[in-house]
mmCIF file with all atom_site columns, C-alpha atoms in Angstrom:
data_model
loop_
_atom_site.group_PDB
_atom_site.id
_atom_site.type_symbol
_atom_site.label_atom_id
_atom_site.label_alt_id
_atom_site.label_comp_id
_atom_site.label_asym_id
_atom_site.label_entity_id
_atom_site.label_seq_id
_atom_site.pdbx_PDB_ins_code
_atom_site.Cartn_x
_atom_site.Cartn_y
_atom_site.Cartn_z
_atom_site.occupancy
_atom_site.B_iso_or_equiv
_atom_site.pdbx_formal_charge
_atom_site.auth_seq_id
_atom_site.auth_comp_id
_atom_site.auth_asym_id
_atom_site.auth_atom_id
_atom_site.pdbx_PDB_model_num
ATOM 1   C CA . UNK A 1 1   ? -1.280  -7.399  11.393  1.00 32.00 ? 919  UNK A CA 1
ATOM 2   C CA . UNK A 1 2   ? -3.646  -10.251 10.681  1.00 32.00 ? 920  UNK A CA 1
ATOM 3   C CA . UNK A 1 3   ? -6.633  -9.043  8.724   1.00 36.00 ? 921  UNK A CA 1
ATOM 4   C CA . UNK A 1 4   ? -9.615  -10.425 10.561  1.00 35.00 ? 922  UNK A CA 1
ATOM 5   C CA . UNK A 1 5   ? -13.223 -9.438  10.270  1.00 34.00 ? 923  UNK A CA 1
ATOM 6   C CA . UNK A 1 6   ? -14.564 -7.893  13.458  1.00 34.00 ? 924  UNK A CA 1
ATOM 7   C CA . UNK A 1 7   ? -17.393 -5.585  12.402  1.00 38.00 ? 925  UNK A CA 1
ATOM 8   C CA . UNK A 1 8   ? -17.721 -2.449  14.505  1.00 40.00 ? 926  UNK A CA 1
ATOM 9   C CA . UNK A 1 9   ? -20.917 -1.251  16.079  1.00 34.00 ? 927  UNK A CA 1
ATOM 10  C CA . UNK A 1 10  ? -23.424 0.373   13.765  1.00 37.00 ? 928  UNK A CA 1
ATOM 11  C CA . UNK A 1 11  ? -23.361 3.668   15.682  1.00 35.00 ? 929  UNK A CA 1
ATOM 12  C CA . UNK A 1 12  ? -19.599 4.127   15.408  1.00 40.00 ? 930  UNK A CA 1
ATOM 13  C CA . UNK A 1 13  ? -18.691 3.933   11.728  1.00 41.00 ? 931  UNK A CA 1
ATOM 14  C CA . UNK A 1 14  ? -15.028 4.708   10.998  1.00 40.00 ? 932  UNK A CA 1
ATOM 15  C CA . UNK A 1 15  ? -15.846 6.546   7.792   1.00 38.00 ? 933  UNK A CA 1
ATOM 16  C CA . UNK A 1 16  ? -17.158 9.462   9.812   1.00 39.00 ? 934  UNK A CA 1
ATOM 17  C CA . UNK A 1 17  ? -13.449 10.306  10.057  1.00 43.00 ? 935  UNK A CA 1
ATOM 18  C CA . UNK A 1 18  ? -13.060 11.207  6.397   1.00 49.00 ? 936  UNK A CA 1
ATOM 19  C CA . UNK A 1 19  ? -9.862  9.902   4.915   1.00 56.00 ? 937  UNK A CA 1
ATOM 20  C CA . UNK A 1 20  ? -8.788  8.178   8.133   1.00 75.00 ? 938  UNK A CA 1
ATOM 21  C CA . UNK A 1 21  ? -10.169 4.708   7.566   1.00 85.00 ? 939  UNK A CA 1
ATOM 22  C CA . UNK A 1 22  ? -7.513  2.062   8.247   1.00 87.00 ? 940  UNK A CA 1
ATOM 23  C CA . UNK A 1 23  ? -7.037  -1.181  6.343   1.00 88.00 ? 941  UNK A CA 1
ATOM 24  C CA . UNK A 1 24  ? -8.310  -3.179  9.328   1.00 87.00 ? 942  UNK A CA 1
ATOM 25  C CA . UNK A 1 25  ? -11.419 -0.979  9.587   1.00 90.00 ? 943  UNK A CA 1
ATOM 26  C CA . UNK A 1 26  ? -12.134 -1.355  5.859   1.00 92.00 ? 944  UNK A CA 1
ATOM 27  C CA . UNK A 1 27  ? -11.825 -5.144  6.089   1.00 92.00 ? 945  UNK A CA 1
ATOM 28  C CA . UNK A 1 28  ? -14.051 -5.245  9.186   1.00 93.00 ? 946  UNK A CA 1
ATOM 29  C CA . UNK A 1 29  ? -16.740 -3.127  7.536   1.00 94.00 ? 947  UNK A CA 1
ATOM 30  C CA . UNK A 1 30  ? -16.697 -5.176  4.324   1.00 97.00 ? 948  UNK A CA 1
ATOM 31  C CA . UNK A 1 31  ? -16.581 -8.659  5.910   1.00 97.00 ? 949  UNK A CA 1
ATOM 32  C CA . UNK A 1 32  ? -20.314 -9.047  6.670   1.00 97.00 ? 950  UNK A CA 1
ATOM 33  C CA . UNK A 1 33  ? -21.078 -8.407  2.990   1.00 98.00 ? 951  UNK A CA 1
ATOM 34  C CA . UNK A 1 34  ? -18.823 -11.033 1.364   1.00 97.00 ? 952  UNK A CA 1
ATOM 35  C CA . UNK A 1 35  ? -21.425 -12.085 -1.231  1.00 97.00 ? 953  UNK A CA 1
ATOM 36  C CA . UNK A 1 36  ? -22.047 -8.579  -2.544  1.00 98.00 ? 954  UNK A CA 1
ATOM 37  C CA . UNK A 1 37  ? -20.370 -6.803  -5.450  1.00 98.00 ? 955  UNK A CA 1
ATOM 38  C CA . UNK A 1 38  ? -17.670 -4.321  -4.419  1.00 98.00 ? 956  UNK A CA 1
ATOM 39  C CA . UNK A 1 39  ? -17.578 -1.051  -6.319  1.00 98.00 ? 957  UNK A CA 1
ATOM 40  C CA . UNK A 1 40  ? -15.296 1.914   -5.759  1.00 98.00 ? 958  UNK A CA 1
ATOM 41  C CA . UNK A 1 41  ? -16.580 5.343   -6.801  1.00 98.00 ? 959  UNK A CA 1
ATOM 42  C CA . UNK A 1 42  ? -14.450 8.379   -7.599  1.00 97.00 ? 960  UNK A CA 1
ATOM 43  C CA . UNK A 1 43  ? -14.800 11.596  -9.583  1.00 94.00 ? 961  UNK A CA 1
ATOM 44  C CA . UNK A 1 44  ? -18.583 11.186  -9.556  1.00 94.00 ? 962  UNK A CA 1
ATOM 45  C CA . UNK A 1 45  ? -18.631 7.731   -11.153 1.00 95.00 ? 963  UNK A CA 1
ATOM 46  C CA . UNK A 1 46  ? -18.132 4.069   -10.360 1.00 97.00 ? 964  UNK A CA 1
ATOM 47  C CA . UNK A 1 47  ? -15.038 2.174   -11.438 1.00 97.00 ? 965  UNK A CA 1
ATOM 48  C CA . UNK A 1 48  ? -15.640 0.012   -14.487 1.00 96.00 ? 966  UNK A CA 1
ATOM 49  C CA . UNK A 1 49  ? -16.772 -3.564  -13.815 1.00 96.00 ? 967  UNK A CA 1
ATOM 50  C CA . UNK A 1 50  ? -13.417 -5.011  -14.933 1.00 96.00 ? 968  UNK A CA 1
ATOM 51  C CA . UNK A 1 51  ? -11.361 -3.135  -12.340 1.00 97.00 ? 969  UNK A CA 1
ATOM 52  C CA . UNK A 1 52  ? -8.877  -5.076  -10.336 1.00 93.00 ? 970  UNK A CA 1
ATOM 53  C CA . UNK A 1 53  ? -6.392  -4.631  -7.538  1.00 98.00 ? 971  UNK A CA 1
ATOM 54  C CA . UNK A 1 54  ? -2.972  -4.352  -9.184  1.00 97.00 ? 972  UNK A CA 1
ATOM 55  C CA . UNK A 1 55  ? -0.886  -3.750  -6.081  1.00 97.00 ? 973  UNK A CA 1
ATOM 56  C CA . UNK A 1 56  ? -1.171  -3.382  -2.319  1.00 97.00 ? 974  UNK A CA 1
ATOM 57  C CA . UNK A 1 57  ? 1.670   -1.521  -0.618  1.00 96.00 ? 975  UNK A CA 1
ATOM 58  C CA . UNK A 1 58  ? 2.437   -0.967  3.045   1.00 95.00 ? 976  UNK A CA 1
ATOM 59  C CA . UNK A 1 59  ? 4.932   1.740   3.838   1.00 95.00 ? 977  UNK A CA 1
ATOM 60  C CA . UNK A 1 60  ? 6.460   3.754   6.628   1.00 95.00 ? 978  UNK A CA 1
ATOM 61  C CA . UNK A 1 61  ? 7.236   7.332   5.682   1.00 94.00 ? 979  UNK A CA 1
ATOM 62  C CA . UNK A 1 62  ? 9.408   9.948   7.340   1.00 95.00 ? 980  UNK A CA 1
ATOM 63  C CA . UNK A 1 63  ? 9.561   13.525  6.089   1.00 93.00 ? 981  UNK A CA 1
ATOM 64  C CA . UNK A 1 64  ? 10.126  17.150  6.987   1.00 93.00 ? 982  UNK A CA 1
ATOM 65  C CA . UNK A 1 65  ? 7.096   19.361  6.399   1.00 91.00 ? 983  UNK A CA 1
ATOM 66  C CA . UNK A 1 66  ? 7.060   22.962  5.161   1.00 91.00 ? 984  UNK A CA 1
ATOM 67  C CA . UNK A 1 67  ? 7.321   24.165  8.773   1.00 89.00 ? 985  UNK A CA 1
ATOM 68  C CA . UNK A 1 68  ? 10.595  22.226  9.199   1.00 91.00 ? 986  UNK A CA 1
ATOM 69  C CA . UNK A 1 69  ? 8.864   19.749  11.515  1.00 91.00 ? 987  UNK A CA 1
ATOM 70  C CA . UNK A 1 70  ? 9.485   16.008  11.227  1.00 93.00 ? 988  UNK A CA 1
ATOM 71  C CA . UNK A 1 71  ? 6.519   13.921  10.134  1.00 90.00 ? 989  UNK A CA 1
ATOM 72  C CA . UNK A 1 72  ? 6.182   10.152  10.323  1.00 91.00 ? 990  UNK A CA 1
ATOM 73  C CA . UNK A 1 73  ? 3.315   7.851   9.385   1.00 90.00 ? 991  UNK A CA 1
ATOM 74  C CA . UNK A 1 74  ? 2.382   4.422   8.082   1.00 93.00 ? 992  UNK A CA 1
ATOM 75  C CA . UNK A 1 75  ? 0.263   4.027   4.997   1.00 94.00 ? 993  UNK A CA 1
ATOM 76  C CA . UNK A 1 76  ? -1.454  1.218   3.107   1.00 96.00 ? 994  UNK A CA 1
ATOM 77  C CA . UNK A 1 77  ? -1.900  1.946   -0.593  1.00 97.00 ? 995  UNK A CA 1
ATOM 78  C CA . UNK A 1 78  ? -4.365  -0.074  -2.662  1.00 98.00 ? 996  UNK A CA 1
ATOM 79  C CA . UNK A 1 79  ? -3.837  0.438   -6.381  1.00 98.00 ? 997  UNK A CA 1
ATOM 80  C CA . UNK A 1 80  ? -6.844  -0.079  -8.670  1.00 98.00 ? 998  UNK A CA 1
ATOM 81  C CA . UNK A 1 81  ? -6.742  -0.493  -12.445 1.00 98.00 ? 999  UNK A CA 1
ATOM 82  C CA . UNK A 1 82  ? -10.026 0.928   -13.743 1.00 98.00 ? 1000 UNK A CA 1
ATOM 83  C CA . UNK A 1 83  ? -10.767 -1.050  -16.919 1.00 97.00 ? 1001 UNK A CA 1
ATOM 84  C CA . UNK A 1 84  ? -13.865 -2.455  -18.660 1.00 95.00 ? 1002 UNK A CA 1
ATOM 85  C CA . UNK A 1 85  ? -15.018 -5.975  -17.873 1.00 93.00 ? 1003 UNK A CA 1
ATOM 86  C CA . UNK A 1 86  ? -14.920 -8.867  -20.274 1.00 92.00 ? 1004 UNK A CA 1
ATOM 87  C CA . UNK A 1 87  ? -18.418 -9.497  -21.657 1.00 92.00 ? 1005 UNK A CA 1
ATOM 88  C CA . UNK A 1 88  ? -20.560 -11.258 -19.066 1.00 88.00 ? 1006 UNK A CA 1
ATOM 89  C CA . UNK A 1 89  ? -18.279 -10.542 -16.104 1.00 90.00 ? 1007 UNK A CA 1
ATOM 90  C CA . UNK A 1 90  ? -19.540 -8.768  -12.991 1.00 92.00 ? 1008 UNK A CA 1
ATOM 91  C CA . UNK A 1 91  ? -17.536 -6.475  -10.698 1.00 94.00 ? 1009 UNK A CA 1
ATOM 92  C CA . UNK A 1 92  ? -15.270 -8.016  -8.069  1.00 97.00 ? 1010 UNK A CA 1
ATOM 93  C CA . UNK A 1 93  ? -17.057 -9.358  -5.015  1.00 98.00 ? 1011 UNK A CA 1
ATOM 94  C CA . UNK A 1 94  ? -16.275 -8.309  -1.478  1.00 98.00 ? 1012 UNK A CA 1
ATOM 95  C CA . UNK A 1 95  ? -15.167 -11.920 -0.846  1.00 98.00 ? 1013 UNK A CA 1
ATOM 96  C CA . UNK A 1 96  ? -12.583 -11.764 -3.640  1.00 98.00 ? 1014 UNK A CA 1
ATOM 97  C CA . UNK A 1 97  ? -11.259 -8.398  -2.423  1.00 98.00 ? 1015 UNK A CA 1
ATOM 98  C CA . UNK A 1 98  ? -10.939 -9.752  1.120   1.00 98.00 ? 1016 UNK A CA 1
ATOM 99  C CA . UNK A 1 99  ? -9.135  -12.855 -0.211  1.00 98.00 ? 1017 UNK A CA 1
ATOM 100 C CA . UNK A 1 100 ? -6.648  -10.576 -1.999  1.00 97.00 ? 1018 UNK A CA 1
ATOM 101 C CA . UNK A 1 101 ? -6.078  -8.598  1.193   1.00 95.00 ? 1019 UNK A CA 1
ATOM 102 C CA . UNK A 1 102 ? -5.582  -11.810 3.223   1.00 95.00 ? 1020 UNK A CA 1
ATOM 103 C CA . UNK A 1 103 ? -3.070  -13.078 0.645   1.00 96.00 ? 1021 UNK A CA 1
ATOM 104 C CA . UNK A 1 104 ? -1.158  -9.796  0.815   1.00 94.00 ? 1022 UNK A CA 1
ATOM 105 C CA . UNK A 1 105 ? -1.260  -9.862  4.632   1.00 93.00 ? 1023 UNK A CA 1
ATOM 106 C CA . UNK A 1 106 ? 0.539   -13.228 4.566   1.00 95.00 ? 1024 UNK A CA 1
ATOM 107 C CA . UNK A 1 107 ? 3.629   -11.470 3.188   1.00 95.00 ? 1025 UNK A CA 1
ATOM 108 C CA . UNK A 1 108 ? 3.196   -7.771  3.991   1.00 93.00 ? 1026 UNK A CA 1
ATOM 109 C CA . UNK A 1 109 ? 2.625   -6.484  7.509   1.00 90.00 ? 1027 UNK A CA 1
ATOM 110 C CA . UNK A 1 110 ? -0.054  -3.804  7.781   1.00 87.00 ? 1028 UNK A CA 1
ATOM 111 C CA . UNK A 1 111 ? 0.025   -1.392  10.718  1.00 88.00 ? 1029 UNK A CA 1
ATOM 112 C CA . UNK A 1 112 ? -3.313  -1.166  12.539  1.00 78.00 ? 1030 UNK A CA 1
ATOM 113 C CA . UNK A 1 113 ? -3.263  2.631   12.410  1.00 81.00 ? 1031 UNK A CA 1
ATOM 114 C CA . UNK A 1 114 ? -1.945  3.025   8.856   1.00 90.00 ? 1032 UNK A CA 1
ATOM 115 C CA . UNK A 1 115 ? -3.549  5.704   6.708   1.00 90.00 ? 1033 UNK A CA 1
ATOM 116 C CA . UNK A 1 116 ? -5.484  4.085   3.834   1.00 94.00 ? 1034 UNK A CA 1
ATOM 117 C CA . UNK A 1 117 ? -4.905  5.474   0.354   1.00 96.00 ? 1035 UNK A CA 1
ATOM 118 C CA . UNK A 1 118 ? -6.186  4.404   -3.046  1.00 98.00 ? 1036 UNK A CA 1
ATOM 119 C CA . UNK A 1 119 ? -4.324  4.970   -6.301  1.00 98.00 ? 1037 UNK A CA 1
ATOM 120 C CA . UNK A 1 120 ? -6.464  4.694   -9.428  1.00 98.00 ? 1038 UNK A CA 1
ATOM 121 C CA . UNK A 1 121 ? -5.613  4.742   -13.116 1.00 97.00 ? 1039 UNK A CA 1
ATOM 122 C CA . UNK A 1 122 ? -7.165  3.477   -16.318 1.00 94.00 ? 1040 UNK A CA 1
ATOM 123 C CA . UNK A 1 123 ? -3.735  2.473   -17.567 1.00 90.00 ? 1041 UNK A CA 1
ATOM 124 C CA . UNK A 1 124 ? -3.495  5.539   -19.796 1.00 94.00 ? 1042 UNK A CA 1
ATOM 125 C CA . UNK A 1 125 ? -3.837  8.544   -17.511 1.00 94.00 ? 1043 UNK A CA 1
ATOM 126 C CA . UNK A 1 126 ? -1.548  9.196   -14.557 1.00 96.00 ? 1044 UNK A CA 1
ATOM 127 C CA . UNK A 1 127 ? -2.560  7.672   -11.245 1.00 96.00 ? 1045 UNK A CA 1
ATOM 128 C CA . UNK A 1 128 ? -4.762  9.761   -9.003  1.00 97.00 ? 1046 UNK A CA 1
ATOM 129 C CA . UNK A 1 129 ? -4.694  9.580   -5.208  1.00 97.00 ? 1047 UNK A CA 1
ATOM 130 C CA . UNK A 1 130 ? -7.864  9.154   -3.154  1.00 97.00 ? 1048 UNK A CA 1
ATOM 131 C CA . UNK A 1 131 ? -8.931  8.610   0.446   1.00 94.00 ? 1049 UNK A CA 1
ATOM 132 C CA . UNK A 1 132 ? -12.018 6.660   1.528   1.00 94.00 ? 1050 UNK A CA 1
ATOM 133 C CA . UNK A 1 133 ? -14.941 8.943   2.313   1.00 92.00 ? 1051 UNK A CA 1
ATOM 134 C CA . UNK A 1 134 ? -17.916 6.610   2.869   1.00 92.00 ? 1052 UNK A CA 1
ATOM 135 C CA . UNK A 1 135 ? -19.097 3.034   2.588   1.00 94.00 ? 1053 UNK A CA 1
ATOM 136 C CA . UNK A 1 136 ? -22.641 2.575   1.340   1.00 94.00 ? 1054 UNK A CA 1
ATOM 137 C CA . UNK A 1 137 ? -24.857 -0.466  0.942   1.00 95.00 ? 1055 UNK A CA 1
ATOM 138 C CA . UNK A 1 138 ? -26.945 -0.380  -2.227  1.00 92.00 ? 1056 UNK A CA 1
ATOM 139 C CA . UNK A 1 139 ? -28.888 -3.641  -2.606  1.00 95.00 ? 1057 UNK A CA 1
ATOM 140 C CA . UNK A 1 140 ? -26.388 -6.311  -3.667  1.00 96.00 ? 1058 UNK A CA 1
ATOM 141 C CA . UNK A 1 141 ? -23.541 -3.793  -3.960  1.00 97.00 ? 1059 UNK A CA 1
ATOM 142 C CA . UNK A 1 142 ? -21.147 -2.294  -1.438  1.00 97.00 ? 1060 UNK A CA 1
ATOM 143 C CA . UNK A 1 143 ? -19.885 1.053   -2.715  1.00 97.00 ? 1061 UNK A CA 1
ATOM 144 C CA . UNK A 1 144 ? -16.742 2.625   -1.285  1.00 97.00 ? 1062 UNK A CA 1
ATOM 145 C CA . UNK A 1 145 ? -16.819 6.338   -2.046  1.00 96.00 ? 1063 UNK A CA 1
ATOM 146 C CA . UNK A 1 146 ? -13.393 7.853   -2.563  1.00 96.00 ? 1064 UNK A CA 1
ATOM 147 C CA . UNK A 1 147 ? -12.511 11.528  -2.431  1.00 95.00 ? 1065 UNK A CA 1
ATOM 148 C CA . UNK A 1 148 ? -9.413  13.217  -3.873  1.00 95.00 ? 1066 UNK A CA 1
ATOM 149 C CA . UNK A 1 149 ? -6.543  13.558  -1.447  1.00 91.00 ? 1067 UNK A CA 1
ATOM 150 C CA . UNK A 1 150 ? -5.079  16.999  -2.106  1.00 88.00 ? 1068 UNK A CA 1
ATOM 151 C CA . UNK A 1 151 ? -1.746  18.327  -0.928  1.00 88.00 ? 1069 UNK A CA 1
ATOM 152 C CA . UNK A 1 152 ? -1.897  20.303  2.294   1.00 86.00 ? 1070 UNK A CA 1
ATOM 153 C CA . UNK A 1 153 ? 0.223   22.445  4.579   1.00 89.00 ? 1071 UNK A CA 1
ATOM 154 C CA . UNK A 1 154 ? 0.882   20.331  7.683   1.00 84.00 ? 1072 UNK A CA 1
ATOM 155 C CA . UNK A 1 155 ? 1.534   23.269  10.069  1.00 86.00 ? 1073 UNK A CA 1
ATOM 156 C CA . UNK A 1 156 ? -1.792  24.837  9.026   1.00 88.00 ? 1074 UNK A CA 1
ATOM 157 C CA . UNK A 1 157 ? -3.544  21.464  9.393   1.00 85.00 ? 1075 UNK A CA 1
ATOM 158 C CA . UNK A 1 158 ? -2.145  21.045  12.925  1.00 85.00 ? 1076 UNK A CA 1
ATOM 159 C CA . UNK A 1 159 ? -3.246  24.562  13.817  1.00 89.00 ? 1077 UNK A CA 1
ATOM 160 C CA . UNK A 1 160 ? -6.764  23.960  12.477  1.00 88.00 ? 1078 UNK A CA 1
ATOM 161 C CA . UNK A 1 161 ? -6.995  20.633  14.307  1.00 84.00 ? 1079 UNK A CA 1
ATOM 162 C CA . UNK A 1 162 ? -5.858  22.240  17.573  1.00 87.00 ? 1080 UNK A CA 1
ATOM 163 C CA . UNK A 1 163 ? -8.164  25.237  17.084  1.00 81.00 ? 1081 UNK A CA 1
ATOM 164 C CA . UNK A 1 164 ? -11.155 22.960  16.447  1.00 78.00 ? 1082 UNK A CA 1
ATOM 165 C CA . UNK A 1 165 ? -10.321 20.808  19.480  1.00 75.00 ? 1083 UNK A CA 1
ATOM 166 C CA . UNK A 1 166 ? -9.938  23.857  21.739  1.00 74.00 ? 1084 UNK A CA 1
ATOM 167 C CA . UNK A 1 167 ? -13.201 25.369  20.488  1.00 67.00 ? 1085 UNK A CA 1
ATOM 168 C CA . UNK A 1 168 ? -15.018 22.090  20.957  1.00 59.00 ? 1086 UNK A CA 1
ATOM 169 C CA . UNK A 1 169 ? -13.437 21.213  24.316  1.00 53.00 ? 1087 UNK A CA 1
ATOM 170 C CA . UNK A 1 170 ? -13.657 24.721  25.710  1.00 52.00 ? 1088 UNK A CA 1
ATOM 171 C CA . UNK A 1 171 ? -17.430 24.997  25.629  1.00 49.00 ? 1089 UNK A CA 1
ATOM 172 C CA . UNK A 1 172 ? -18.637 21.417  25.323  1.00 47.00 ? 1090 UNK A CA 1
ATOM 173 C CA . UNK A 1 173 ? -20.045 21.846  21.845  1.00 47.00 ? 1091 UNK A CA 1
ATOM 174 C CA . UNK A 1 174 ? -18.755 21.421  18.309  1.00 47.00 ? 1092 UNK A CA 1
ATOM 175 C CA . UNK A 1 175 ? -18.052 24.326  15.960  1.00 46.00 ? 1093 UNK A CA 1
ATOM 176 C CA . UNK A 1 176 ? -20.997 25.464  13.856  1.00 44.00 ? 1094 UNK A CA 1
ATOM 177 C CA . UNK A 1 177 ? -21.314 24.242  10.260  1.00 47.00 ? 1095 UNK A CA 1
ATOM 178 C CA . UNK A 1 178 ? -20.280 27.617  8.860   1.00 45.00 ? 1096 UNK A CA 1
ATOM 179 C CA . UNK A 1 179 ? -16.916 27.261  10.690  1.00 44.00 ? 1097 UNK A CA 1
ATOM 180 C CA . UNK A 1 180 ? -17.842 29.937  13.231  1.00 40.00 ? 1098 UNK A CA 1
ATOM 181 C CA . UNK A 1 181 ? -17.405 28.838  16.820  1.00 37.00 ? 1099 UNK A CA 1
ATOM 182 C CA . UNK A 1 182 ? -20.665 27.941  18.504  1.00 36.00 ? 1100 UNK A CA 1
ATOM 183 C CA . UNK A 1 183 ? -19.742 29.833  21.687  1.00 38.00 ? 1101 UNK A CA 1
ATOM 184 C CA . UNK A 1 184 ? -19.227 33.599  21.773  1.00 39.00 ? 1102 UNK A CA 1
#
């Protein structure tokens, strides 16, 4: 996939689908802000200003889940090294991040629908896995909020997804915030 900037409409932001932002969607959302600083936030704090992208991986995975069902997906993994900046250095710009992604795309093919994952470590602690949760503009900074990506039971997830869809489709309204169906 060629990574090209085609910003989406302002009323249809992909980050409303928590953890389901693709590489192409991330690039498209960042592209209009090339001159701004790019900061990733996780565990209630921003990465340190010296962070850098240590690796970008594109993979195709096949597995058997705990319900003995086959699973298959594509994933793009962006690995960040969270380290302090040299004195006088600012965080990476959106333009530099996009240049890195373009360089990677010259040699690694990204699937349009690949799940986007971030791996972060300070070089001492084990890597942690995160999914994008939101993109926020804050003056001259674009902040990508990351949330932990916990393990889950795929059969339960499928059931919950189906149950939510049936509840929503069956009555024309979404489930209530407290997870109780809106229709009785």
